[in-house]
Short mmCIF file of C-alpha atoms and ligand atoms in Angstrom, two decimals:
data_model
loop_
_atom_site.label_atom_id
_atom_site.label_comp_id
_atom_site.label_asym_id
_atom_site.label_seq_id
_atom_site.Cartn_x
_atom_site.Cartn_y
_atom_site.Cartn_z
CA MET A 16 37.78 13.94 -37.94
CA ASN A 17 39.57 11.51 -40.19
CA ASN A 18 40.03 8.02 -38.85
CA LEU A 19 38.41 8.91 -35.56
CA THR A 20 37.38 5.73 -33.75
CA ILE A 21 33.79 6.05 -32.68
CA ASN A 22 30.96 3.92 -31.32
CA GLU A 23 33.37 2.66 -28.73
CA ILE A 24 33.93 2.70 -25.03
CA GLN A 25 37.44 2.45 -23.67
CA ARG A 26 38.70 1.99 -20.16
CA PHE A 27 41.96 3.45 -18.84
CA SER A 28 43.88 3.65 -15.60
CA PHE A 29 46.73 5.70 -14.19
CA ASP A 30 49.84 3.75 -13.30
CA SER A 31 50.71 5.87 -10.27
CA SER A 32 47.31 6.06 -8.61
CA ASN A 33 44.10 4.23 -7.74
CA VAL A 34 42.04 6.19 -10.26
CA ARG A 35 40.39 4.56 -13.23
CA GLY A 36 38.48 6.04 -16.10
CA GLU A 37 36.25 5.44 -19.08
CA ARG A 38 35.83 7.34 -22.28
CA VAL A 39 32.99 6.92 -24.76
CA LEU A 40 32.36 8.44 -28.17
CA LEU A 41 29.36 7.51 -30.28
CA ASN A 42 27.87 8.70 -33.53
CA LYS A 43 25.99 5.90 -35.33
CA ALA A 44 24.47 4.36 -32.20
CA TYR A 45 23.44 7.82 -31.02
CA GLN A 46 21.99 8.83 -34.38
CA GLU A 47 19.98 5.60 -34.56
CA ILE A 48 18.39 6.59 -31.26
CA ILE A 49 17.56 10.21 -32.06
CA LYS A 50 16.24 9.55 -35.56
CA ARG A 51 13.24 7.61 -34.19
CA LYS A 52 11.40 10.83 -33.39
CA ASP A 53 11.45 14.38 -34.66
CA TYR A 54 13.37 15.68 -31.68
CA PRO A 55 14.22 19.37 -31.37
CA LEU A 56 18.02 19.82 -31.30
CA VAL A 57 18.00 20.76 -27.62
CA LEU A 58 16.42 17.37 -26.81
CA GLU A 59 18.81 15.54 -29.11
CA LYS A 60 21.59 17.04 -27.01
CA LEU A 61 20.02 16.15 -23.66
CA LEU A 62 19.23 12.63 -24.85
CA GLY A 63 22.79 12.34 -26.19
CA GLU A 64 24.17 13.06 -22.73
CA PHE A 65 22.00 10.25 -21.36
CA VAL A 66 23.23 7.88 -24.05
CA ALA A 67 26.88 8.71 -23.31
CA ALA A 68 26.23 8.37 -19.57
CA ILE A 69 24.59 4.95 -19.82
CA ALA A 70 27.52 3.72 -21.91
CA LEU A 71 30.00 4.92 -19.28
CA LEU A 72 28.07 3.49 -16.35
CA ARG A 73 27.29 0.21 -18.08
CA ASP A 74 30.95 -0.61 -18.37
CA ILE A 75 31.53 -0.35 -14.62
CA VAL A 76 28.49 -2.41 -13.60
CA LYS A 77 29.71 -5.97 -13.54
CA ILE A 78 26.50 -7.90 -14.07
CA ASP A 79 24.75 -9.61 -16.93
CA GLY A 80 21.62 -7.62 -17.40
CA VAL A 81 20.26 -4.22 -18.21
CA LEU A 82 21.20 -0.85 -16.77
CA THR A 83 18.70 2.00 -17.10
CA ILE A 84 18.96 5.73 -16.42
CA GLN A 85 15.60 7.44 -16.34
CA ALA A 86 14.68 11.03 -15.52
CA LYS A 87 11.06 12.02 -14.90
CA GLY A 88 9.76 15.54 -14.48
CA ASN A 89 6.92 18.00 -14.93
CA GLY A 90 8.31 20.44 -17.48
CA PHE A 91 7.76 20.36 -21.25
CA LEU A 92 10.06 17.35 -21.03
CA SER A 93 8.45 14.53 -19.04
CA THR A 94 10.78 11.56 -19.56
CA LEU A 95 14.34 10.90 -20.67
CA MET A 96 15.42 7.30 -20.63
CA THR A 97 18.36 5.22 -21.82
CA GLU A 98 19.21 1.56 -21.43
CA CYS A 99 22.20 -0.61 -22.12
CA ASP A 100 22.63 -4.37 -21.80
CA GLU A 101 25.76 -6.46 -21.24
CA HIS A 102 26.35 -6.70 -25.00
CA GLN A 103 26.61 -2.92 -25.35
CA ASN A 104 23.21 -2.61 -27.01
CA LEU A 105 21.91 0.90 -26.43
CA ARG A 106 18.45 2.36 -26.74
CA GLY A 107 16.85 5.54 -25.49
CA ILE A 108 13.88 7.84 -25.71
CA ALA A 109 12.62 11.27 -24.69
CA GLN A 110 8.98 12.23 -24.24
CA TRP A 111 7.98 15.85 -24.42
CA ASP A 112 5.00 18.10 -24.93
CA ASP A 113 5.34 19.28 -28.52
CA SER A 114 2.48 21.76 -28.13
CA GLN A 115 4.85 23.92 -26.07
CA VAL A 116 7.58 26.13 -27.48
CA VAL A 117 10.85 24.33 -26.91
CA PRO A 118 13.71 26.72 -26.14
CA ASP A 119 16.99 26.44 -28.07
CA VAL A 120 19.04 26.19 -24.91
CA ILE A 121 17.84 24.74 -21.65
CA SER A 122 19.34 22.79 -18.78
CA LEU A 123 18.10 19.33 -17.85
CA LYS A 124 16.75 20.70 -14.60
CA GLU A 125 14.77 23.47 -16.32
CA ALA A 126 13.46 21.14 -19.04
CA LEU A 127 12.15 18.66 -16.46
CA LYS A 128 11.09 21.25 -13.85
CA GLY A 129 11.83 19.21 -10.78
CA GLY A 130 11.48 15.46 -10.74
CA TYR A 131 13.98 12.72 -10.16
CA LEU A 132 16.65 10.58 -11.70
CA ALA A 133 16.50 6.80 -11.26
CA ILE A 134 19.28 4.36 -11.99
CA THR A 135 18.12 0.76 -12.24
CA ILE A 136 20.19 -2.39 -12.44
CA GLN A 137 18.22 -5.40 -13.60
CA PRO A 138 20.36 -8.55 -13.57
CA ARG A 139 19.32 -11.42 -15.87
CA ASN A 140 19.12 -13.56 -12.75
CA GLY A 141 18.65 -11.83 -9.48
CA GLN A 142 17.10 -8.92 -7.76
CA ARG A 143 16.51 -5.54 -9.30
CA TYR A 144 18.27 -2.63 -7.67
CA GLN A 145 17.19 0.99 -8.02
CA GLY A 146 18.81 4.18 -6.76
CA ILE A 147 16.96 7.49 -6.96
CA VAL A 148 18.15 11.09 -6.63
CA GLU A 149 16.17 14.29 -6.80
CA LEU A 150 17.00 16.47 -9.77
CA VAL A 151 18.95 19.07 -7.86
CA GLY A 152 21.86 19.57 -10.24
CA ASP A 153 21.46 21.58 -13.45
CA THR A 154 23.02 18.93 -15.65
CA LEU A 155 23.00 15.16 -15.91
CA SER A 156 26.68 15.11 -14.88
CA GLU A 157 25.86 16.88 -11.63
CA CYS A 158 22.90 14.56 -10.96
CA LEU A 159 25.04 11.48 -11.54
CA GLU A 160 27.80 12.78 -9.28
CA GLN A 161 25.17 13.41 -6.64
CA TYR A 162 23.90 9.86 -7.12
CA PHE A 163 27.40 8.46 -6.61
CA SER A 164 27.97 10.45 -3.42
CA GLN A 165 24.48 9.78 -2.06
CA SER A 166 24.62 6.04 -2.66
CA GLU A 167 28.03 5.97 -0.94
CA GLN A 168 29.66 4.54 -3.97
CA LEU A 169 33.20 5.29 -4.96
CA PRO A 170 34.00 8.99 -5.60
CA SER A 171 33.23 9.60 -9.26
CA ARG A 172 33.19 12.48 -11.74
CA VAL A 173 31.43 12.62 -15.11
CA TRP A 174 31.78 14.91 -18.14
CA LEU A 175 29.24 14.64 -20.97
CA ALA A 176 28.60 16.30 -24.31
CA ALA A 177 26.33 15.83 -27.33
CA ASN A 178 25.65 17.91 -30.44
CA GLY A 179 23.01 16.06 -32.44
CA ALA A 180 25.63 14.16 -34.46
CA GLN A 181 27.89 12.73 -31.78
CA CYS A 182 27.79 12.18 -28.07
CA GLY A 183 30.69 11.55 -25.79
CA GLY A 184 31.74 11.34 -22.20
CA LEU A 185 34.55 10.95 -19.75
CA PHE A 186 34.34 9.24 -16.36
CA LEU A 187 36.80 9.10 -13.49
CA GLN A 188 36.48 6.99 -10.37
CA ARG A 189 38.68 6.62 -7.31
CA LEU A 190 39.03 3.01 -6.31
CA PRO A 191 39.70 1.91 -2.73
CA ASP A 192 43.32 2.51 -1.75
CA GLU A 193 45.78 -0.09 -2.74
CA GLN A 194 48.99 -0.28 -0.76
CA ALA A 195 51.19 -0.07 -3.81
CA LYS A 196 49.63 3.09 -5.14
CA ALA A 197 48.65 4.89 -1.96
CA ASN A 198 51.70 7.13 -2.04
CA ASP A 199 50.17 9.46 -4.65
CA GLU A 200 47.71 11.09 -2.26
CA ASP A 201 46.68 14.12 -4.27
CA ALA A 202 46.12 12.11 -7.47
CA TRP A 203 42.32 12.32 -7.34
CA GLU A 204 42.37 16.11 -6.94
CA ARG A 205 44.92 16.56 -9.68
CA LEU A 206 43.34 14.17 -12.20
CA THR A 207 39.79 15.50 -11.77
CA HIS A 208 41.02 19.08 -11.94
CA LEU A 209 42.75 18.37 -15.24
CA ALA A 210 39.67 16.58 -16.59
CA SER A 211 37.55 19.61 -15.69
CA THR A 212 39.42 21.57 -18.37
CA VAL A 213 38.01 19.30 -21.12
CA LYS A 214 36.09 21.15 -23.82
CA GLU A 215 33.00 19.90 -25.64
CA GLU A 216 34.85 19.85 -28.97
CA GLU A 217 37.54 17.68 -27.40
CA LEU A 218 35.04 15.22 -25.92
CA LEU A 219 33.33 14.94 -29.30
CA GLY A 220 36.25 15.31 -31.64
CA LEU A 221 39.34 13.56 -30.31
CA GLU A 222 40.48 9.96 -30.34
CA THR A 223 40.61 8.60 -26.79
CA GLY A 224 44.40 8.35 -26.78
CA GLU A 225 44.71 11.90 -28.08
CA LEU A 226 42.19 13.25 -25.60
CA LEU A 227 43.97 11.61 -22.68
CA HIS A 228 47.33 12.82 -23.92
CA ARG A 229 45.99 16.36 -24.10
CA LEU A 230 44.61 16.20 -20.56
CA TYR A 231 47.29 14.05 -18.95
CA HIS A 232 50.55 14.30 -20.86
CA GLU A 233 52.56 14.06 -17.63
CA GLU A 234 50.79 10.93 -16.36
CA GLU A 235 51.48 7.30 -17.21
CA ILE A 236 48.21 5.96 -18.60
CA ARG A 237 47.23 2.41 -19.42
CA LEU A 238 44.59 2.10 -22.14
CA TYR A 239 42.53 -1.09 -22.26
CA GLU A 240 40.93 -2.68 -25.26
CA ALA A 241 38.01 -0.69 -26.64
CA LYS A 242 34.55 -2.25 -26.83
CA SER A 243 32.17 -1.41 -29.61
CA MET A 244 28.69 -0.14 -28.82
CA GLN A 245 25.64 -0.18 -31.03
CA PHE A 246 21.98 0.64 -31.15
CA GLY A 247 19.91 -2.36 -30.17
CA CYS A 248 16.38 -2.81 -28.93
CA SER A 249 15.38 -5.48 -26.46
CA CYS A 250 11.73 -5.54 -27.47
CA SER A 251 10.20 -8.85 -28.55
CA ARG A 252 6.82 -10.28 -29.42
CA GLN A 253 6.64 -12.02 -26.03
CA ARG A 254 7.55 -8.89 -24.03
CA THR A 255 5.03 -6.85 -25.98
CA LEU A 256 2.39 -9.52 -25.33
CA ASP A 257 3.22 -9.43 -21.61
CA ALA A 258 2.75 -5.66 -21.63
CA ILE A 259 -0.61 -6.00 -23.41
CA MET A 260 -1.80 -8.64 -20.97
CA SER A 261 -1.02 -6.33 -18.07
CA LEU A 262 -3.68 -3.93 -19.41
CA GLY A 263 -6.42 -6.27 -18.24
CA SER A 264 -8.97 -8.30 -20.19
CA GLU A 265 -11.61 -5.59 -20.38
CA GLU A 266 -9.41 -3.06 -22.09
CA ILE A 267 -7.97 -5.65 -24.47
CA ARG A 268 -11.48 -6.82 -25.36
CA GLU A 269 -12.54 -3.25 -26.16
CA VAL A 270 -9.61 -2.77 -28.50
CA LEU A 271 -10.30 -6.10 -30.22
CA ILE A 272 -13.95 -5.14 -30.77
CA GLU A 273 -13.04 -1.70 -32.11
CA GLN A 274 -10.03 -2.59 -34.21
CA GLY A 275 -10.07 -6.33 -34.78
CA SER A 276 -6.53 -6.71 -33.43
CA VAL A 277 -4.18 -5.10 -30.92
CA LYS A 278 -1.31 -3.22 -32.53
CA VAL A 279 1.68 -1.94 -30.62
CA ASP A 280 4.66 -0.04 -32.02
CA CYS A 281 7.88 -0.18 -30.05
CA GLN A 282 8.74 3.40 -29.10
CA PHE A 283 12.45 2.68 -29.16
CA CYS A 284 12.86 0.99 -32.53
CA ALA A 285 9.47 1.40 -34.30
CA GLU A 286 9.01 -2.37 -34.68
CA GLU A 287 5.29 -3.15 -35.12
CA TYR A 288 3.62 -5.97 -33.26
CA GLU A 289 0.09 -7.08 -34.01
CA PHE A 290 -1.96 -9.59 -32.02
CA PHE A 291 -5.24 -11.11 -33.17
CA GLU A 292 -8.14 -12.45 -31.18
CA SER A 293 -7.16 -16.06 -31.80
CA GLU A 294 -3.89 -15.49 -29.98
CA LEU A 295 -5.27 -13.30 -27.21
CA ALA A 296 -8.56 -15.07 -26.45
CA GLU A 297 -6.86 -18.13 -25.06
CA LEU A 298 -4.75 -16.02 -22.73
CA LEU A 299 -7.73 -13.94 -21.64
CA GLY A 300 -9.85 -16.94 -20.84
CA ASP A 301 -13.32 -17.81 -22.06
CA GLU A 302 -15.08 -14.74 -20.72
CA ALA A 303 -12.97 -12.54 -22.98
CA LYS A 304 -14.21 -14.21 -26.14
CA ILE A 305 -15.91 -11.80 -28.41
CA HIS A 306 -17.77 -14.02 -30.80
ZN1 ZN B 407 12.00 -2.17 -30.03
#
């Protein structure tokens, strides 16, 4: 994989049709996410698909703010979550029951045993929007495609792959018909059929231009400027404090009495935050004072 451009997302379009696409390939940003916990390989792969998916979706959501994909279930895997902001900062996490034997190969649906997938758009200014689908599909790709059809968005297809070192994805979307391009009526069928032939090693091992050439050598493709993506955590002292305050004064007081301070580690980036009584007492009001 010499000179392979990674940690990037790149948009493309087909000159003869109203179909657009995205391709993402990440290694460093993905590795930064999975190294935070001692994930079994099968979870590194599932989490990698989420990371690739959030990168693809983030680039088509035209708002300043944070996009989140979260799956919740009742299997040995309880939560899979990834987030990406408008500056291409990615973070993600999986929570699982490590007292159970984790199989080497398992589908998302089996790992979560039912549950749901939620996609949340949180603009910096404005109202939060959330779409939810039941986990009916076996894979994240199927669940996302179901989400797109259920939420009556534009027809979309997603291909995802991850191997513990790299994660990658391909996304195609049919835009509303434009007069100039409406003459290529079977384009969507043809382009998605060709994309369906993509192999995991191609998604994870080929430069975007090379991948698209391999899939679409008879099509005229326009490649747009790539954007870099990186690991980045949105935690802060203030946000952590807000989360602590939401626990309620009684619980905070108990922790202060037992431990002398309230310590919180960010699950995404391992940053440690510590708050002492002097800082908390004022916020809790007089009744919360210990001494
Ligand atoms: Zn953090």
